[in-house]
mmCIF file of C-alpha atoms in Angstrom:
data_model
loop_
_atom_site.group_PDB
_atom_site.id
_atom_site.type_symbol
_atom_site.label_atom_id
_atom_site.label_comp_id
_atom_site.label_asym_id
_atom_site.label_seq_id
_atom_site.Cartn_x
_atom_site.Cartn_y
_atom_site.Cartn_z
ATOM 1 C CA UNK A 1 138.233 139.812 186.655
ATOM 2 C CA UNK A 2 134.640 139.456 185.560
ATOM 3 C CA UNK A 3 132.773 141.005 182.506
ATOM 4 C CA UNK A 4 129.058 140.820 182.368
ATOM 5 C CA UNK A 5 127.785 140.043 178.861
ATOM 6 C CA UNK A 6 124.531 138.854 177.229
ATOM 7 C CA UNK A 7 126.380 136.863 174.568
ATOM 8 C CA UNK A 8 129.965 135.652 173.960
ATOM 9 C CA UNK A 9 131.450 134.779 170.711
ATOM 10 C CA UNK A 10 134.623 132.802 171.148
ATOM 11 C CA UNK A 11 136.816 131.484 168.297
ATOM 12 C CA UNK A 12 139.211 129.562 170.501
ATOM 13 C CA UNK A 13 139.533 125.885 171.132
ATOM 14 C CA UNK A 14 136.007 124.621 172.097
ATOM 15 C CA UNK A 15 137.279 122.472 175.007
ATOM 16 C CA UNK A 16 139.286 125.307 176.504
ATOM 17 C CA UNK A 17 136.377 127.859 176.127
ATOM 18 C CA UNK A 18 133.861 125.542 177.708
ATOM 19 C CA UNK A 19 136.007 124.006 180.466
ATOM 20 C CA UNK A 20 138.250 126.909 181.436
ATOM 21 C CA UNK A 21 136.170 130.028 180.730
ATOM 22 C CA UNK A 22 132.579 129.122 181.345
ATOM 23 C CA UNK A 23 131.205 128.401 184.851
ATOM 24 C CA UNK A 24 130.587 124.746 185.550
ATOM 25 C CA UNK A 25 126.862 125.199 185.765
ATOM 26 C CA UNK A 26 126.689 126.667 182.228
ATOM 27 C CA UNK A 27 128.920 123.992 180.494
ATOM 28 C CA UNK A 28 127.366 121.687 177.951
ATOM 29 C CA UNK A 29 129.825 118.803 178.645
ATOM 30 C CA UNK A 30 131.765 117.273 181.447
ATOM 31 C CA UNK A 31 135.562 116.624 181.279
ATOM 32 C CA UNK A 32 134.734 112.927 181.070
ATOM 33 C CA UNK A 33 132.522 113.563 178.110
ATOM 34 C CA UNK A 34 135.383 115.452 176.410
ATOM 35 C CA UNK A 35 137.719 112.449 177.026
ATOM 36 C CA UNK A 36 135.489 110.297 174.951
ATOM 37 C CA UNK A 37 135.753 112.461 171.918
ATOM 38 C CA UNK A 38 138.080 111.589 169.036
ATOM 39 C CA UNK A 39 140.398 114.501 168.375
ATOM 40 C CA UNK A 40 141.974 115.320 165.061
ATOM 41 C CA UNK A 41 145.683 114.589 164.752
ATOM 42 C CA UNK A 42 148.392 116.761 166.041
ATOM 43 C CA UNK A 43 151.550 117.374 164.150
ATOM 44 C CA UNK A 44 155.281 117.536 164.724
ATOM 45 C CA UNK A 45 156.559 120.383 162.583
ATOM 46 C CA UNK A 46 160.104 121.310 161.665
ATOM 47 C CA UNK A 47 160.995 124.724 160.247
ATOM 48 C CA UNK A 48 164.438 124.515 158.615
ATOM 49 C CA UNK A 49 166.829 127.059 156.947
ATOM 50 C CA UNK A 50 169.120 125.032 154.754
ATOM 51 C CA UNK A 51 172.429 126.630 153.688
ATOM 52 C CA UNK A 52 172.337 125.275 150.107
ATOM 53 C CA UNK A 53 169.951 124.686 147.214
ATOM 54 C CA UNK A 54 168.153 121.300 147.383
ATOM 55 C CA UNK A 55 167.813 118.947 144.440
ATOM 56 C CA UNK A 56 164.870 116.580 143.688
ATOM 57 C CA UNK A 57 162.297 118.454 145.660
ATOM 58 C CA UNK A 58 159.296 120.442 144.504
ATOM 59 C CA UNK A 59 157.232 123.063 146.474
ATOM 60 C CA UNK A 60 154.991 120.249 147.820
ATOM 61 C CA UNK A 61 156.302 116.782 148.488
ATOM 62 C CA UNK A 62 154.483 113.924 150.095
ATOM 63 C CA UNK A 63 156.658 110.918 151.516
ATOM 64 C CA UNK A 64 154.177 107.953 151.589
ATOM 65 C CA UNK A 65 156.942 105.541 151.255
ATOM 66 C CA UNK A 66 155.758 103.514 154.261
ATOM 67 C CA UNK A 67 152.400 101.941 155.088
ATOM 68 C CA UNK A 68 149.555 104.463 155.325
ATOM 69 C CA UNK A 69 147.229 102.006 157.194
ATOM 70 C CA UNK A 70 149.893 101.518 159.879
ATOM 71 C CA UNK A 71 150.414 105.216 160.359
ATOM 72 C CA UNK A 72 146.680 105.891 160.523
ATOM 73 C CA UNK A 73 146.270 103.060 163.081
ATOM 74 C CA UNK A 74 149.020 104.748 165.226
ATOM 75 C CA UNK A 75 147.034 108.019 165.055
ATOM 76 C CA UNK A 76 143.478 106.800 165.679
ATOM 77 C CA UNK A 77 143.186 103.199 166.795
ATOM 78 C CA UNK A 78 146.340 102.623 169.045
ATOM 79 C CA UNK A 79 147.726 106.149 169.584
ATOM 80 C CA UNK A 80 151.502 106.265 169.778
ATOM 81 C CA UNK A 81 154.408 107.859 168.096
ATOM 82 C CA UNK A 82 154.404 106.299 164.538
ATOM 83 C CA UNK A 83 156.784 103.415 163.935
ATOM 84 C CA UNK A 84 157.313 104.461 160.304
ATOM 85 C CA UNK A 85 155.924 107.955 159.935
ATOM 86 C CA UNK A 86 154.678 109.463 156.689
ATOM 87 C CA UNK A 87 155.443 113.056 156.195
ATOM 88 C CA UNK A 88 154.984 116.190 154.027
ATOM 89 C CA UNK A 89 157.707 118.579 153.009
ATOM 90 C CA UNK A 90 157.202 122.044 151.639
ATOM 91 C CA UNK A 91 160.201 123.915 150.027
ATOM 92 C CA UNK A 92 158.526 127.276 149.479
ATOM 93 C CA UNK A 93 161.759 128.794 148.213
ATOM 94 C CA UNK A 94 161.464 126.518 145.088
ATOM 95 C CA UNK A 95 158.594 128.705 143.779
ATOM 96 C CA UNK A 96 159.267 131.850 145.815
ATOM 97 C CA UNK A 97 162.956 132.564 146.148
ATOM 98 C CA UNK A 98 162.271 135.630 148.355
ATOM 99 C CA UNK A 99 161.445 133.301 151.299
ATOM 100 C CA UNK A 100 165.112 132.248 151.738
ATOM 101 C CA UNK A 101 168.411 133.957 151.269
ATOM 102 C CA UNK A 102 170.361 133.486 148.053
ATOM 103 C CA UNK A 103 171.413 129.866 147.405
ATOM 104 C CA UNK A 104 169.586 128.688 150.470
ATOM 105 C CA UNK A 105 166.118 126.951 151.104
ATOM 106 C CA UNK A 106 163.193 127.466 153.336
ATOM 107 C CA UNK A 107 161.946 124.050 154.349
ATOM 108 C CA UNK A 108 158.815 122.999 156.346
ATOM 109 C CA UNK A 109 158.246 119.436 157.488
ATOM 110 C CA UNK A 110 154.907 118.082 158.867
ATOM 111 C CA UNK A 111 154.609 114.674 160.579
ATOM 112 C CA UNK A 112 151.011 113.716 161.516
ATOM 113 C CA UNK A 113 150.731 112.447 165.044
ATOM 114 C CA UNK A 114 148.032 111.264 167.492
ATOM 115 C CA UNK A 115 146.831 113.927 169.829
ATOM 116 C CA UNK A 116 147.592 113.557 173.504
ATOM 117 C CA UNK A 117 150.995 111.932 173.103
ATOM 118 C CA UNK A 118 153.909 112.698 175.548
ATOM 119 C CA UNK A 119 155.944 115.440 173.820
ATOM 120 C CA UNK A 120 159.552 115.873 174.665
ATOM 121 C CA UNK A 121 162.719 117.271 173.055
ATOM 122 C CA UNK A 122 164.080 113.751 172.874
ATOM 123 C CA UNK A 123 161.156 112.549 170.853
ATOM 124 C CA UNK A 124 161.316 115.575 168.583
ATOM 125 C CA UNK A 125 165.113 114.909 168.026
ATOM 126 C CA UNK A 126 164.504 111.229 167.371
ATOM 127 C CA UNK A 127 161.791 111.906 164.671
ATOM 128 C CA UNK A 128 164.002 114.670 163.140
ATOM 129 C CA UNK A 129 166.589 112.096 162.457
ATOM 130 C CA UNK A 130 164.139 109.507 161.233
ATOM 131 C CA UNK A 131 162.522 111.904 158.790
ATOM 132 C CA UNK A 132 165.846 113.470 157.664
ATOM 133 C CA UNK A 133 167.450 110.153 157.046
ATOM 134 C CA UNK A 134 164.576 109.264 154.617
ATOM 135 C CA UNK A 135 164.526 112.701 153.194
ATOM 136 C CA UNK A 136 168.257 112.499 152.345
ATOM 137 C CA UNK A 137 167.986 108.950 151.014
ATOM 138 C CA UNK A 138 165.020 109.757 148.740
ATOM 139 C CA UNK A 139 166.501 112.982 147.375
ATOM 140 C CA UNK A 140 169.997 111.486 147.209
ATOM 141 C CA UNK A 141 171.775 114.373 148.998
ATOM 142 C CA UNK A 142 173.160 115.398 152.343
ATOM 143 C CA UNK A 143 170.913 117.913 154.086
ATOM 144 C CA UNK A 144 171.441 117.712 157.860
ATOM 145 C CA UNK A 145 174.904 119.079 157.768
ATOM 146 C CA UNK A 146 173.685 122.158 155.925
ATOM 147 C CA UNK A 147 170.851 122.983 158.254
ATOM 148 C CA UNK A 148 171.561 126.603 159.676
ATOM 149 C CA UNK A 149 168.256 127.195 161.400
ATOM 150 C CA UNK A 150 166.111 124.525 163.016
ATOM 151 C CA UNK A 151 162.858 124.871 165.026
ATOM 152 C CA UNK A 152 160.304 122.352 166.072
ATOM 153 C CA UNK A 153 156.665 122.708 167.028
ATOM 154 C CA UNK A 154 154.466 119.994 168.426
ATOM 155 C CA UNK A 155 151.666 119.078 171.016
ATOM 156 C CA UNK A 156 153.123 121.110 173.991
ATOM 157 C CA UNK A 157 153.359 124.157 171.706
ATOM 158 C CA UNK A 158 149.662 123.674 170.293
ATOM 159 C CA UNK A 159 148.569 123.431 173.977
ATOM 160 C CA UNK A 160 150.526 126.468 175.151
ATOM 161 C CA UNK A 161 150.021 128.799 172.148
ATOM 162 C CA UNK A 162 146.419 127.793 171.252
ATOM 163 C CA UNK A 163 144.987 126.009 174.354
ATOM 164 C CA UNK A 164 144.557 123.182 172.098
ATOM 165 C CA UNK A 165 142.898 120.151 173.780
ATOM 166 C CA UNK A 166 145.446 117.304 173.990
ATOM 167 C CA UNK A 167 147.667 119.226 171.655
ATOM 168 C CA UNK A 168 145.504 118.568 168.523
ATOM 169 C CA UNK A 169 146.113 120.656 165.431
ATOM 170 C CA UNK A 170 142.650 120.807 163.976
ATOM 171 C CA UNK A 171 139.874 120.340 166.650
ATOM 172 C CA UNK A 172 137.527 117.511 166.755
ATOM 173 C CA UNK A 173 138.020 114.714 164.315
ATOM 174 C CA UNK A 174 135.492 114.624 161.457
ATOM 175 C CA UNK A 175 133.573 111.420 162.335
ATOM 176 C CA UNK A 176 129.988 110.531 161.963
ATOM 177 C CA UNK A 177 129.381 109.721 165.499
ATOM 178 C CA UNK A 178 130.415 112.798 167.416
#
């Protein structure tokens, strides 16, 4: 349908609002123009319920045990799934036990990725194994065999749920030239 209005305030993804909701003659940018923009990263997220208490983890944990420059290059300069991803782990139940059942943990994992990559269950599974192997090695404990709930969220989900251009997680990248 159509709704006549003098002004519209939209808080959605700018690309989606402009390219999908506004008539072509009123758009500020072409699709080709949008393709030249640098988007902020996307993310591969894992939401885990772990059926035991975990050792050697705090509420916030950064795993920068691989080369930051290489990971950044694989996000911005030569976009691809990272060869040795850095990641963040949040174990909220460490500081708020009400977020998980007794003697269990609520774990959130974030792997920064380039926007616009091919997103598949196979890639999500591969990176789950990569991240979990390193997490287990660094914390010196078995975790995978104790996961009772596992959900993932990545580019396809950002696109579907938020109409996010190229599956980015944060909008346009903060650069000086755009």
